[in-house]
Coordinates of C-alpha atoms and ligand atoms in Angstrom, one line a residue:
M699 CA 0.0 0.0 0.0
K700 CA 1.3 3.4 -0.9
V701 CA 0.2 6.4 1.1
I702 CA 1.0 10.0 0.2
I703 CA 0.7 12.6 2.9
V704 CA 0.5 16.3 1.9
G705 CA 1.7 18.7 4.6
G706 CA 4.4 17.7 7.0
V707 CA 3.7 19.6 10.2
A708 CA 1.1 18.8 12.9
G709 CA -1.5 16.6 11.3
G710 CA 0.6 15.2 8.5
A711 CA 3.7 14.4 10.6
S712 CA 1.6 12.6 13.3
C713 CA -0.2 10.7 10.6
A714 CA 3.1 9.5 9.0
A715 CA 4.6 8.4 12.3
R716 CA 1.5 6.6 13.5
L717 CA 1.0 4.8 10.1
R718 CA 4.6 3.5 10.3
R719 CA 4.0 2.2 13.8
L720 CA 1.0 0.3 12.6
D721 CA 2.2 -0.8 9.2
E722 CA 5.9 -1.6 8.7
K723 CA 5.3 -2.4 5.1
A724 CA 3.4 0.6 3.9
E725 CA 5.2 2.9 1.4
I726 CA 4.8 6.4 2.9
L727 CA 5.6 9.6 1.0
M728 CA 5.2 12.8 3.0
V729 CA 5.6 16.1 1.1
E730 CA 6.0 19.5 2.6
R731 CA 6.0 22.8 0.6
G732 CA 8.1 24.6 3.2
P733 CA 11.6 24.0 4.2
Y734 CA 10.8 22.2 7.5
V735 CA 8.6 19.4 8.7
S736 CA 7.2 18.9 12.2
Y737 CA 8.1 22.3 13.5
A738 CA 6.5 24.0 16.5
N739 CA 4.5 26.8 15.1
C740 CA 2.9 27.2 18.5
G741 CA 6.4 28.4 19.7
L742 CA 6.8 31.0 17.0
P743 CA 5.6 34.0 19.0
Y744 CA 8.0 33.1 21.8
H745 CA 10.9 32.9 19.4
I746 CA 10.0 36.4 18.2
G747 CA 10.0 37.5 21.8
G748 CA 13.3 35.8 22.5
V749 CA 11.9 33.5 25.1
I750 CA 12.8 30.6 22.8
E751 CA 16.2 31.9 21.7
K752 CA 17.3 29.3 19.3
E753 CA 15.4 28.7 16.0
S754 CA 16.6 25.1 16.1
S755 CA 14.6 24.5 19.3
L756 CA 11.4 24.9 17.2
L757 CA 12.3 22.0 14.9
V758 CA 10.7 19.0 16.6
A759 CA 11.7 16.3 14.0
S760 CA 13.7 16.7 10.8
E761 CA 13.3 15.3 7.4
R762 CA 16.1 13.0 8.3
T763 CA 14.3 11.8 11.5
F764 CA 11.4 10.8 9.3
R765 CA 13.6 9.0 6.8
E766 CA 15.8 7.2 9.4
Q767 CA 13.5 6.5 12.3
F768 CA 10.2 6.0 10.3
N769 CA 11.4 5.0 6.9
V770 CA 9.2 7.7 5.4
D771 CA 10.1 9.2 2.1
C772 CA 10.0 12.8 3.4
R773 CA 10.4 15.6 0.9
V774 CA 10.6 19.2 1.9
N775 CA 10.3 22.1 -0.6
C776 CA 7.9 19.8 -2.4
E777 CA 4.4 21.1 -3.2
A778 CA 1.5 18.9 -4.2
I779 CA -0.2 20.9 -7.0
K780 CA -2.8 18.6 -8.4
I781 CA -4.7 15.5 -7.5
S782 CA -6.2 13.2 -10.2
P783 CA -8.6 11.1 -8.3
D784 CA -9.6 8.9 -11.3
K785 CA -5.9 7.9 -11.9
K786 CA -5.1 8.1 -8.1
T787 CA -2.1 10.3 -8.7
V788 CA -0.7 13.5 -7.3
D789 CA 1.5 16.0 -9.2
L790 CA 4.4 17.3 -7.2
R791 CA 6.4 20.4 -7.8
N792 CA 9.9 20.8 -6.5
V793 CA 9.8 24.3 -5.1
T794 CA 13.5 24.9 -5.7
T795 CA 13.9 23.6 -9.2
G796 CA 10.3 23.9 -10.5
N797 CA 10.5 20.2 -11.7
I798 CA 7.1 18.5 -11.7
T799 CA 6.8 14.7 -11.1
T800 CA 3.8 12.5 -10.6
E801 CA 3.3 9.9 -7.9
S802 CA 0.5 7.4 -7.6
Y803 CA -1.2 6.5 -4.3
D804 CA -3.5 4.0 -2.8
K805 CA -4.5 6.4 0.0
L806 CA -3.9 10.1 0.2
V807 CA -4.0 12.2 3.3
L808 CA -4.3 16.0 3.1
S809 CA -3.0 18.1 6.0
P810 CA -2.4 21.4 4.3
G811 CA -3.4 23.6 7.3
A812 CA -4.9 27.1 7.2
P813 CA -2.9 30.0 5.9
S814 CA -3.2 33.4 7.5
I815 CA -5.9 35.7 6.1
R816 CA -4.3 38.5 4.1
P817 CA -6.9 40.8 2.8
P818 CA -6.1 42.9 -0.3
L819 CA -5.7 46.2 1.6
P820 CA -3.8 49.1 0.2
G821 CA -0.1 48.9 1.2
I822 CA -0.4 45.4 2.6
D823 CA 2.8 44.3 0.8
L824 CA 4.9 47.1 2.2
P825 CA 8.2 46.1 3.9
G826 CA 7.7 45.8 7.6
I827 CA 4.4 44.0 7.5
F828 CA 4.6 40.4 8.6
Q829 CA 2.5 37.3 9.5
V830 CA 3.4 34.7 12.1
R831 CA 2.9 31.2 10.6
T832 CA 6.2 29.6 9.7
V833 CA 9.8 29.5 10.9
P834 CA 10.9 31.7 8.0
D835 CA 8.2 34.2 9.0
A836 CA 9.6 34.4 12.6
R837 CA 13.2 34.6 11.2
A838 CA 12.2 37.5 9.0
I839 CA 10.5 39.3 11.9
R840 CA 13.6 38.9 14.1
E841 CA 15.8 40.2 11.3
W842 CA 13.6 43.2 10.7
I843 CA 13.6 44.1 14.4
E844 CA 17.3 43.7 14.8
K845 CA 18.0 45.7 11.7
G846 CA 16.8 48.9 13.2
S847 CA 15.6 52.0 11.3
L848 CA 17.9 54.5 9.8
F849 CA 17.1 58.0 10.6
L850 CA 18.8 61.3 11.3
S851 CA 18.1 62.8 14.7
G852 CA 18.4 66.6 15.0
M853 CA 21.6 66.5 17.0
N854 CA 23.2 63.9 14.7
S855 CA 22.2 65.6 11.5
Y856 CA 23.8 68.7 12.9
S857 CA 26.9 66.9 13.8
G858 CA 26.8 64.9 10.5
F859 CA 26.5 61.4 12.1
Q860 CA 23.8 59.0 11.0
T861 CA 22.4 56.9 13.8
V862 CA 20.4 53.7 13.9
R863 CA 17.3 53.9 16.0
P864 CA 16.0 50.5 17.2
K865 CA 12.5 49.6 16.0
T866 CA 10.3 50.2 19.0
R867 CA 6.7 50.5 17.9
A868 CA 4.6 47.4 16.9
V869 CA 1.1 47.4 15.7
V870 CA -0.6 44.0 15.8
I871 CA -3.8 43.6 13.8
G872 CA -6.1 41.0 15.3
G873 CA -6.9 40.1 18.9
G874 CA -6.9 36.3 18.6
F875 CA -4.3 33.9 20.0
I876 CA -1.6 34.7 17.6
G877 CA -2.1 38.4 17.8
L878 CA -2.2 38.6 21.6
E879 CA 0.8 36.2 22.0
T880 CA 2.8 38.2 19.5
A881 CA 1.8 41.5 21.2
E882 CA 2.9 40.1 24.6
N883 CA 6.2 39.1 23.1
F884 CA 6.8 42.6 21.7
V885 CA 6.1 44.0 25.1
H886 CA 8.8 41.7 26.5
R887 CA 11.1 43.1 23.9
G888 CA 10.4 46.6 25.1
F889 CA 8.2 47.7 22.3
D890 CA 5.3 50.2 22.4
V891 CA 2.5 47.9 21.3
T892 CA -0.9 48.7 19.9
L893 CA -3.4 45.9 19.1
V894 CA -6.1 46.8 16.6
E895 CA -9.2 44.5 16.6
M896 CA -12.2 44.9 14.4
G897 CA -14.5 43.1 16.8
D898 CA -15.8 44.3 20.2
Q899 CA -13.5 42.0 22.2
V900 CA -10.3 40.0 22.1
L901 CA -10.3 36.2 22.0
A902 CA -13.6 35.7 20.2
P903 CA -14.4 32.3 21.6
L904 CA -14.7 33.8 25.1
D905 CA -17.9 35.4 26.2
Q906 CA -17.5 39.1 26.2
E907 CA -17.6 39.7 29.9
M908 CA -14.8 37.2 30.4
A909 CA -12.8 38.8 27.6
R910 CA -13.1 42.1 29.4
I911 CA -10.9 40.6 32.2
V912 CA -8.3 39.7 29.6
E913 CA -8.5 43.1 28.0
G914 CA -8.0 44.9 31.4
Y915 CA -5.1 42.6 32.2
V916 CA -3.2 43.1 28.9
E917 CA -3.8 46.8 29.0
K918 CA -2.3 46.9 32.5
H919 CA 0.7 45.1 31.1
G920 CA 1.3 47.6 28.4
I921 CA -0.7 46.6 25.3
R922 CA -2.8 49.5 24.0
L923 CA -6.1 48.0 22.7
A924 CA -8.0 49.6 19.9
L925 CA -11.3 47.6 19.7
N926 CA -14.1 48.1 17.2
D927 CA -11.8 49.4 14.6
G928 CA -10.8 47.6 11.4
V929 CA -7.6 48.2 9.5
A930 CA -8.2 50.1 6.3
G931 CA -4.7 50.1 4.8
F932 CA -1.0 50.9 5.3
Q933 CA 1.2 53.8 4.2
Q934 CA 5.0 54.1 4.0
A935 CA 6.0 56.9 6.4
A936 CA 9.3 58.7 6.9
N937 CA 12.4 57.0 8.3
D938 CA 11.5 53.5 7.2
T939 CA 8.3 53.4 9.3
L940 CA 4.7 52.7 8.5
S941 CA 1.3 54.2 9.2
V942 CA -1.5 51.8 10.0
L943 CA -4.8 53.4 8.8
T944 CA -8.0 52.3 10.4
K945 CA -11.6 52.5 9.3
S946 CA -12.4 55.0 12.0
G947 CA -9.9 57.3 10.4
K948 CA -7.1 56.8 13.0
S949 CA -3.5 56.4 12.0
Y950 CA -1.0 54.4 14.1
P951 CA 2.7 54.8 13.5
A952 CA 4.6 51.6 13.4
D953 CA 8.1 50.2 13.0
I954 CA 6.7 46.8 12.5
V955 CA 3.2 45.5 11.7
I956 CA 1.9 42.0 12.4
L957 CA -1.1 40.7 10.6
A958 CA -3.0 38.2 12.8
L959 CA -6.4 38.3 11.2
G960 CA -7.2 34.7 11.6
V961 CA -6.8 31.7 9.3
R962 CA -8.7 30.1 6.5
P963 CA -8.7 26.4 5.6
D964 CA -6.4 25.6 2.7
T965 CA -8.7 23.9 0.2
T966 CA -6.8 24.7 -3.0
L967 CA -5.5 21.2 -3.5
A968 CA -8.7 19.5 -2.3
K969 CA -10.6 21.4 -5.0
T970 CA -8.4 20.0 -7.7
A971 CA -9.8 16.6 -6.7
G972 CA -13.4 17.9 -6.6
L973 CA -13.7 17.0 -2.9
E974 CA -16.7 18.3 -1.0
I975 CA -16.1 21.6 0.8
G976 CA -18.5 22.3 3.7
Q977 CA -20.5 25.5 4.4
R978 CA -17.8 26.8 6.7
G979 CA -15.2 26.6 3.9
G980 CA -13.3 23.5 5.2
I981 CA -12.8 20.1 3.6
R982 CA -15.8 18.0 4.6
V983 CA -14.8 14.7 6.3
D984 CA -16.6 12.0 8.2
D985 CA -15.7 10.9 11.7
Q986 CA -12.9 8.7 10.3
M987 CA -11.4 11.7 8.5
R988 CA -12.5 10.4 5.1
T989 CA -13.3 13.0 2.5
S990 CA -16.1 12.7 -0.1
N991 CA -13.6 10.5 -1.9
P992 CA -13.1 7.2 0.1
D993 CA -9.4 7.0 -0.8
I994 CA -8.6 10.6 0.3
F995 CA -8.4 11.6 3.9
A996 CA -8.1 15.1 5.3
V997 CA -7.1 16.3 8.8
G998 CA -6.2 19.4 10.8
D999 CA -6.9 23.1 10.3
A1000 CA -8.2 22.5 6.7
V1001 CA -11.2 20.3 7.7
E1002 CA -14.6 21.0 9.1
I1003 CA -15.4 19.0 12.1
K1004 CA -18.4 18.6 14.3
D1005 CA -18.6 20.7 17.4
F1006 CA -18.8 18.3 20.3
V1007 CA -21.4 20.3 22.2
T1008 CA -23.6 21.8 19.5
G1009 CA -23.2 19.2 16.8
E1010 CA -22.6 22.1 14.3
W1011 CA -20.0 21.9 11.6
S1012 CA -17.1 24.1 12.7
L1013 CA -13.5 25.1 12.0
I1014 CA -11.1 24.5 14.8
A1015 CA -7.5 25.5 14.2
L1016 CA -5.7 23.8 17.1
A1017 CA -2.8 21.6 17.4
G1018 CA -4.4 18.9 19.6
P1019 CA -7.3 18.1 17.2
A1020 CA -4.9 18.2 14.2
N1021 CA -2.6 15.6 15.9
R1022 CA -5.4 13.4 17.0
Q1023 CA -7.0 13.5 13.5
G1024 CA -3.7 12.6 11.9
R1025 CA -3.5 9.6 14.1
I1026 CA -7.1 8.6 13.4
A1027 CA -6.6 8.8 9.6
A1028 CA -3.5 6.5 10.0
D1029 CA -5.5 4.1 12.1
V1030 CA -8.3 3.9 9.5
I1031 CA -5.9 3.5 6.7
A1032 CA -4.2 0.6 8.6
G1033 CA -7.6 -1.0 9.0
R1034 CA -8.6 0.1 12.5
D1035 CA -12.0 1.5 13.5
S1036 CA -10.9 4.8 15.1
R1037 CA -13.2 7.7 15.1
F1038 CA -12.9 11.4 15.9
R1039 CA -15.3 12.5 18.6
G1040 CA -15.6 16.1 17.5
S1041 CA -13.9 19.1 19.0
Q1042 CA -14.7 21.1 22.1
G1043 CA -12.3 23.8 21.1
T1044 CA -10.4 23.4 24.4
S1045 CA -7.8 26.2 24.3
I1046 CA -5.5 28.2 26.5
I1047 CA -3.4 31.3 26.1
G1048 CA -0.8 32.6 28.5
L1049 CA -0.4 36.3 28.8
F1050 CA 2.0 38.1 31.2
G1051 CA 2.0 35.2 33.7
A1052 CA -1.8 34.7 33.6
A1053 CA -3.8 32.4 31.5
A1054 CA -7.2 32.4 29.9
A1055 CA -8.6 29.0 29.0
W1056 CA -11.9 27.5 27.9
T1057 CA -13.7 24.4 26.7
G1058 CA -17.0 23.6 25.1
A1059 CA -19.8 26.0 24.3
S1060 CA -19.8 29.7 25.2
E1061 CA -22.9 31.5 26.2
K1062 CA -22.9 33.5 22.9
T1063 CA -22.8 30.2 20.9
L1064 CA -25.7 28.8 22.9
T1065 CA -27.6 32.1 22.3
R1066 CA -26.7 32.1 18.6
I1067 CA -28.2 28.6 18.1
G1068 CA -31.3 29.5 20.1
D1069 CA -30.5 27.1 23.0
K1070 CA -32.4 28.3 26.1
D1071 CA -32.0 25.2 28.2
Y1072 CA -28.8 26.4 29.9
E1073 CA -27.8 28.2 33.1
K1074 CA -24.5 29.8 34.0
I1075 CA -22.6 30.5 37.1
Y1076 CA -19.7 32.8 37.9
L1077 CA -17.3 31.8 40.7
Y1078 CA -13.9 33.1 41.9
P1079 CA -12.3 30.3 43.9
N1080 CA -8.7 30.4 45.0
S1081 CA -6.2 28.4 42.9
H1082 CA -5.2 26.6 46.1
A1083 CA -6.0 26.7 49.8
G1084 CA -6.1 30.4 50.8
Y1085 CA -3.9 29.9 53.8
Y1086 CA -1.0 28.5 51.8
P1087 CA 1.1 31.3 50.2
G1088 CA 0.6 32.2 46.6
A1089 CA -3.1 31.4 46.2
K1090 CA -4.6 33.5 43.4
P1091 CA -8.3 33.8 42.5
I1092 CA -9.5 32.1 39.3
A1093 CA -12.5 33.8 37.5
M1094 CA -14.7 31.0 36.2
K1095 CA -17.8 30.9 34.2
V1096 CA -19.5 27.5 33.9
L1097 CA -22.4 26.6 31.6
F1098 CA -24.7 23.6 32.1
R1099 CA -28.0 22.2 31.0
K1100 CA -31.0 23.2 33.1
T1101 CA -32.9 20.0 32.4
D1102 CA -30.3 17.4 33.1
G1103 CA -27.2 19.2 34.5
R1104 CA -24.9 18.2 31.6
L1105 CA -21.8 20.3 31.5
L1106 CA -21.8 22.5 28.3
G1107 CA -18.8 24.7 28.6
A1108 CA -16.4 26.5 30.9
Q1109 CA -14.1 29.6 30.8
A1110 CA -11.5 30.4 33.4
L1111 CA -8.9 33.2 33.8
G1112 CA -6.3 33.7 36.4
E1113 CA -2.6 33.8 37.4
D1114 CA -2.3 30.3 38.8
N1115 CA -3.3 26.8 37.7
V1116 CA -6.1 27.8 35.3
D1117 CA -5.0 25.1 32.9
K1118 CA -5.6 22.1 35.2
R1119 CA -9.1 23.3 36.0
I1120 CA -10.1 23.7 32.3
S1121 CA -8.3 20.5 31.4
A1122 CA -10.3 18.6 34.1
L1123 CA -13.5 20.2 32.9
A1124 CA -12.6 19.4 29.3
V1125 CA -12.3 15.7 30.1
A1126 CA -15.5 15.8 32.1
L1127 CA -17.3 17.5 29.2
Q1128 CA -16.1 14.9 26.7
M1129 CA -17.2 12.1 29.0
G1130 CA -20.7 13.7 29.0
A1131 CA -20.4 14.5 32.7
T1132 CA -23.0 16.5 34.6
I1133 CA -22.5 19.1 37.2
Y1134 CA -23.5 16.4 39.7
D1135 CA -20.5 14.4 38.5
L1136 CA -18.3 17.5 39.1
E1137 CA -19.5 17.6 42.7
E1138 CA -18.2 14.1 43.2
T1139 CA -15.0 14.2 41.1
E1140 CA -12.0 13.2 43.2
L1141 CA -9.0 15.4 42.5
C1142 CA -5.6 15.5 44.0
Y1143 CA -5.3 17.9 47.0
A1144 CA -2.6 19.3 49.3
P1145 CA -2.7 23.0 50.2
Q1146 CA -0.1 24.1 47.7
F1147 CA -2.0 22.5 44.8
G1148 CA -5.7 23.0 45.4
S1149 CA -8.4 22.9 48.0
A1150 CA -10.3 20.0 49.6
K1151 CA -13.1 21.4 47.5
D1152 CA -11.2 22.0 44.3
P1153 CA -12.6 24.8 42.0
V1154 CA -13.8 22.0 39.8
N1155 CA -15.8 20.4 42.7
F1156 CA -16.9 23.8 43.8
A1157 CA -18.3 24.6 40.3
G1158 CA -20.2 21.4 40.5
M1159 CA -21.5 22.1 44.0
V1160 CA -22.7 25.6 43.1
A1161 CA -24.3 24.5 39.9
A1162 CA -26.0 21.6 41.6
D1163 CA -27.3 23.9 44.3
V1164 CA -28.9 25.9 41.6
L1165 CA -30.5 23.0 39.8
R1166 CA -31.7 21.4 43.1
G1167 CA -33.4 24.6 44.0
D1168 CA -31.3 25.2 47.0
M1169 CA -29.9 28.3 45.6
P1170 CA -32.2 30.1 43.2
L1171 CA -29.9 32.2 41.0
S1172 CA -30.0 35.7 39.5
H1173 CA -27.7 37.7 37.3
W1174 CA -26.7 41.3 37.3
K1175 CA -28.5 42.1 34.1
T1176 CA -31.9 41.6 35.7
A1177 CA -31.0 41.8 39.4
K1178 CA -30.3 45.5 39.3
A1179 CA -34.0 46.2 38.9
E1180 CA -35.0 44.0 41.9
F1181 CA -34.8 44.4 45.6
L1182 CA -31.1 44.1 46.3
L1183 CA -29.8 43.0 49.6
D1184 CA -26.0 43.5 50.2
V1185 CA -24.8 41.4 53.1
R1186 CA -21.1 42.5 53.1
E1187 CA -19.4 44.3 55.9
P1188 CA -19.3 48.1 56.0
A1189 CA -15.5 48.2 55.3
E1190 CA -16.2 46.4 52.0
L1191 CA -18.8 48.9 51.0
A1192 CA -16.3 51.6 51.4
V1193 CA -14.3 50.0 48.6
E1194 CA -17.2 49.4 46.2
N1195 CA -20.9 50.0 46.6
V1196 CA -24.2 49.4 44.9
P1197 CA -26.1 52.5 45.9
E1198 CA -29.6 51.0 45.3
A1199 CA -29.0 48.0 47.5
V1200 CA -30.2 47.7 51.1
H1201 CA -27.3 46.9 53.3
I1202 CA -27.5 44.5 56.3
P1203 CA -24.3 42.7 57.2
I1204 CA -24.7 38.9 57.3
G1205 CA -24.0 38.8 61.1
Q1206 CA -27.0 41.1 61.8
L1207 CA -29.4 39.6 59.4
R1208 CA -31.2 37.0 61.6
A1209 CA -32.1 39.8 64.0
R1210 CA -33.3 42.2 61.3
L1211 CA -35.4 39.9 59.1
A1212 CA -38.4 42.2 59.8
E1213 CA -36.8 44.9 57.6
L1214 CA -37.1 42.7 54.5
P1215 CA -40.1 42.5 52.2
R1216 CA -42.1 39.3 52.0
D1217 CA -43.9 40.3 48.8
R1218 CA -40.8 40.8 46.6
E1219 CA -37.9 38.6 45.4
I1220 CA -34.8 39.5 47.4
H1221 CA -31.6 39.4 45.3
V1222 CA -28.7 38.8 47.6
I1223 CA -25.2 40.1 46.9
C1224 CA -21.8 39.8 48.6
R1225 CA -18.3 39.8 47.2
S1226 CA -18.2 36.5 45.3
G1227 CA -21.6 34.8 46.0
Q1228 CA -20.6 32.6 48.9
R1229 CA -22.1 34.7 51.8
A1230 CA -25.1 35.5 49.5
Y1231 CA -25.7 31.8 49.2
I1232 CA -25.7 31.3 53.0
V1233 CA -28.2 34.2 53.3
T1234 CA -30.3 32.9 50.5
R1235 CA -30.6 29.6 52.4
M1236 CA -31.5 31.6 55.6
L1237 CA -34.1 33.6 53.8
L1238 CA -35.7 30.7 52.0
Q1239 CA -36.1 28.8 55.2
N1240 CA -37.7 31.8 56.8
G1241 CA -40.3 32.0 54.1
F1242 CA -38.8 34.8 51.9
K1243 CA -38.4 34.7 48.2
A1244 CA -34.6 34.9 47.7
K1245 CA -32.0 34.5 45.0
T1246 CA -28.2 34.7 45.0
V1247 CA -26.7 37.1 42.5
S1248 CA -24.1 34.9 40.8
G1249 CA -20.5 36.0 41.4
G1250 CA -21.5 39.0 43.5
M1251 CA -19.5 42.1 43.3
L1252 CA -16.7 40.3 41.4
S1253 CA -18.9 39.4 38.5
L1254 CA -20.4 42.9 38.6
A1255 CA -16.9 44.3 38.0
H1256 CA -16.5 42.7 34.6
N1257 CA -20.2 42.7 33.7
Y1258 CA -20.1 46.4 34.5
L1259 CA -17.0 46.8 32.3
L1260 CA -19.1 45.3 29.6
D1261 CA -21.7 48.0 29.7
A1262 CA -19.2 50.8 30.2
H1263 CA -16.8 49.8 27.4
Ligands
FAD361 C1 1.9 31.2 15.6 C2 1.0 30.1 15.9 C3 0.8 29.7 17.2 C4 0.0 28.6 17.5 N1 -0.2 28.3 18.8 C5 -1.0 27.2 19.1 C6 -1.2 26.8 20.4 O1 -0.6 27.4 21.3 N2 -2.1 25.8 20.7 C7 -2.7 25.1 19.7 O2 -3.5 24.2 19.9 N3 -2.6 25.5 18.4 C8 -1.7 26.5 18.1 N4 -1.5 26.9 16.8 C9 -2.3 26.2 15.7 C10 -1.6 24.9 15.3 O3 -0.3 25.1 15.1 C11 -2.4 24.3 14.1 O4 -3.7 24.1 14.5 C12 -1.8 23.1 13.6 O5 -0.4 23.2 13.3 C13 -2.6 22.6 12.4 O6 -2.0 21.4 11.9 P1 -2.1 21.1 10.3 O7 -1.4 19.9 10.1 O8 -3.6 21.2 10.0 O9 -1.5 22.3 9.6 P2 0.0 22.9 9.7 O10 0.6 22.5 11.0 O11 -0.1 24.4 9.4 O12 0.7 22.2 8.5 C14 0.3 22.4 7.2 C15 1.5 22.2 6.3 O13 1.1 21.9 5.0 C16 2.0 22.5 4.1 N5 1.2 22.5 2.8 C17 0.1 23.1 2.5 N6 -0.3 22.9 1.3 C18 0.7 22.0 0.7 C19 0.9 21.5 -0.5 N7 0.0 21.6 -1.5 N8 1.9 20.7 -0.7 C20 2.8 20.5 0.3 N9 2.7 21.0 1.5 C21 1.6 21.8 1.7 C22 2.2 23.8 4.6 O14 3.4 24.4 4.1 C23 2.3 23.6 6.1 O15 3.6 23.5 6.6 C24 -0.7 27.9 16.4 C25 -0.4 28.3 15.1 C26 0.4 29.3 14.8 C27 0.7 29.7 13.4

């Protein structure tokens, strides 16, 4: 059996390696248009920032590794330009010489990825404008930065000396992963950084009120955000610099511009074979990664896959799914019955020592598809036991089904151990867990690592309290118009206050119940929701109608930012 794999990075390389492990006899040819196979594109922003100093550290496995360890005929600088499905051949072009050869296949695997979006804007080809996708891209950026800009300062022109001014102003276009990671790395290098984003938030998969926390955090660390403004074009300015022009009429001076406008599935080659392309623009595959042609498989960023929660076709450009899909395609080619379960879009981004991570559906996705059978909770547990030094709050939002408690999605932000909470929730979600399962999940605990009630358990307990009716819930959006009871201590009110709330500290409440209305719903607030829950229980058992405002003042902070922005 002869298998040709197109694309030698995440999906393609893992397919080749897996196939060899399963079938010692298969003839495997892997072609890669670029100069490297199996490189760590996820590390590119950190190479630009100098965190990963050596370029060679990004090269996970070489062409030689594939030849020697895996007996794979691995060809770099080799582009697949045409598939003839009737003849089962692929035309290959040697990028260096231009020579075209034809190879036959029994099975073909496409893993061509998703190139960066590069709209035809005026000036987009000017020197100093880059994208971050490949090792040569990162190299070019580093060289450009290190080159400096020539200019004559007043003093030096007077004295006749020409000086080199280091490049110090970066404008990053696009507030997704790659844009934010690259912006962070420019800050590390001492740049003045502006990030222009057309949408009304960064990190589009997050719900907006959670993204507000990220925005506040990166602004605090030196990234200037320009949201709700699209780039309109670029102009060459004096002294080897650029002007980034936006649709709102603004102009941002830049020594370097990074385009991070997102990616689009590469379907060029698939189209030459007449393969079905889905409504989202990716190659359509079944759960065994088979395209509309049974002998052609496709994996990675180029394919459309089913969203695990909503069942919708979606595009997920992430390394984990690409690697797993490559492995599944190899399994199926080798005769095994492996299947892709769909993707939850589980993701994480690290920024200035903090992390934002999520899995599953966001509230905006559920709203978009008209799903009303969900509830959400906000919670702010400590990353580990509060009495052990170094505990940091984690801001969490968890979404679950009202009818059966099934976990639908989670988002978390914080400076410590966000990843393990979202990873645990991601596993739970894929296993079809409910919030009742989260209550019972047994996780490792010692005070420096977590709490006896880990944030994952805690999320389950809070959500289960809601569904069992022990803690009727309300959210700020509607609570503000209701009877608000603030049970915090006077010192806390001095820091932040909700003027319309009635204030009775929790310790005095049992003695002052007569001050509360029996004909109205009482919406109880505290700092995070914990004391409000205790009071809600107290009031319910005393015959009042009471609800806990989810997340208390902490959730007001970013929900308020949402309105104010
Ligand atoms: C800067 C950056 C940071 C990232 N960070 C993360 C992260 O932190 N976490 C995460 O999960 N994901 C991250 N990703 C995304 C992740 O790298 C991709 O999801 C993953 O690499 C997709 O794998 P793939 O095999 O589909 O495509 P790729 O890995 O992009 O490989 C496709 C390869 O196919 C080659 N190719 C295309 N067409 C042809 C052709 N006709 N002939 C020959 N070769 C061809 C291309 O040259 C390319 O090298 C990041 C991506 C980038 C660019």
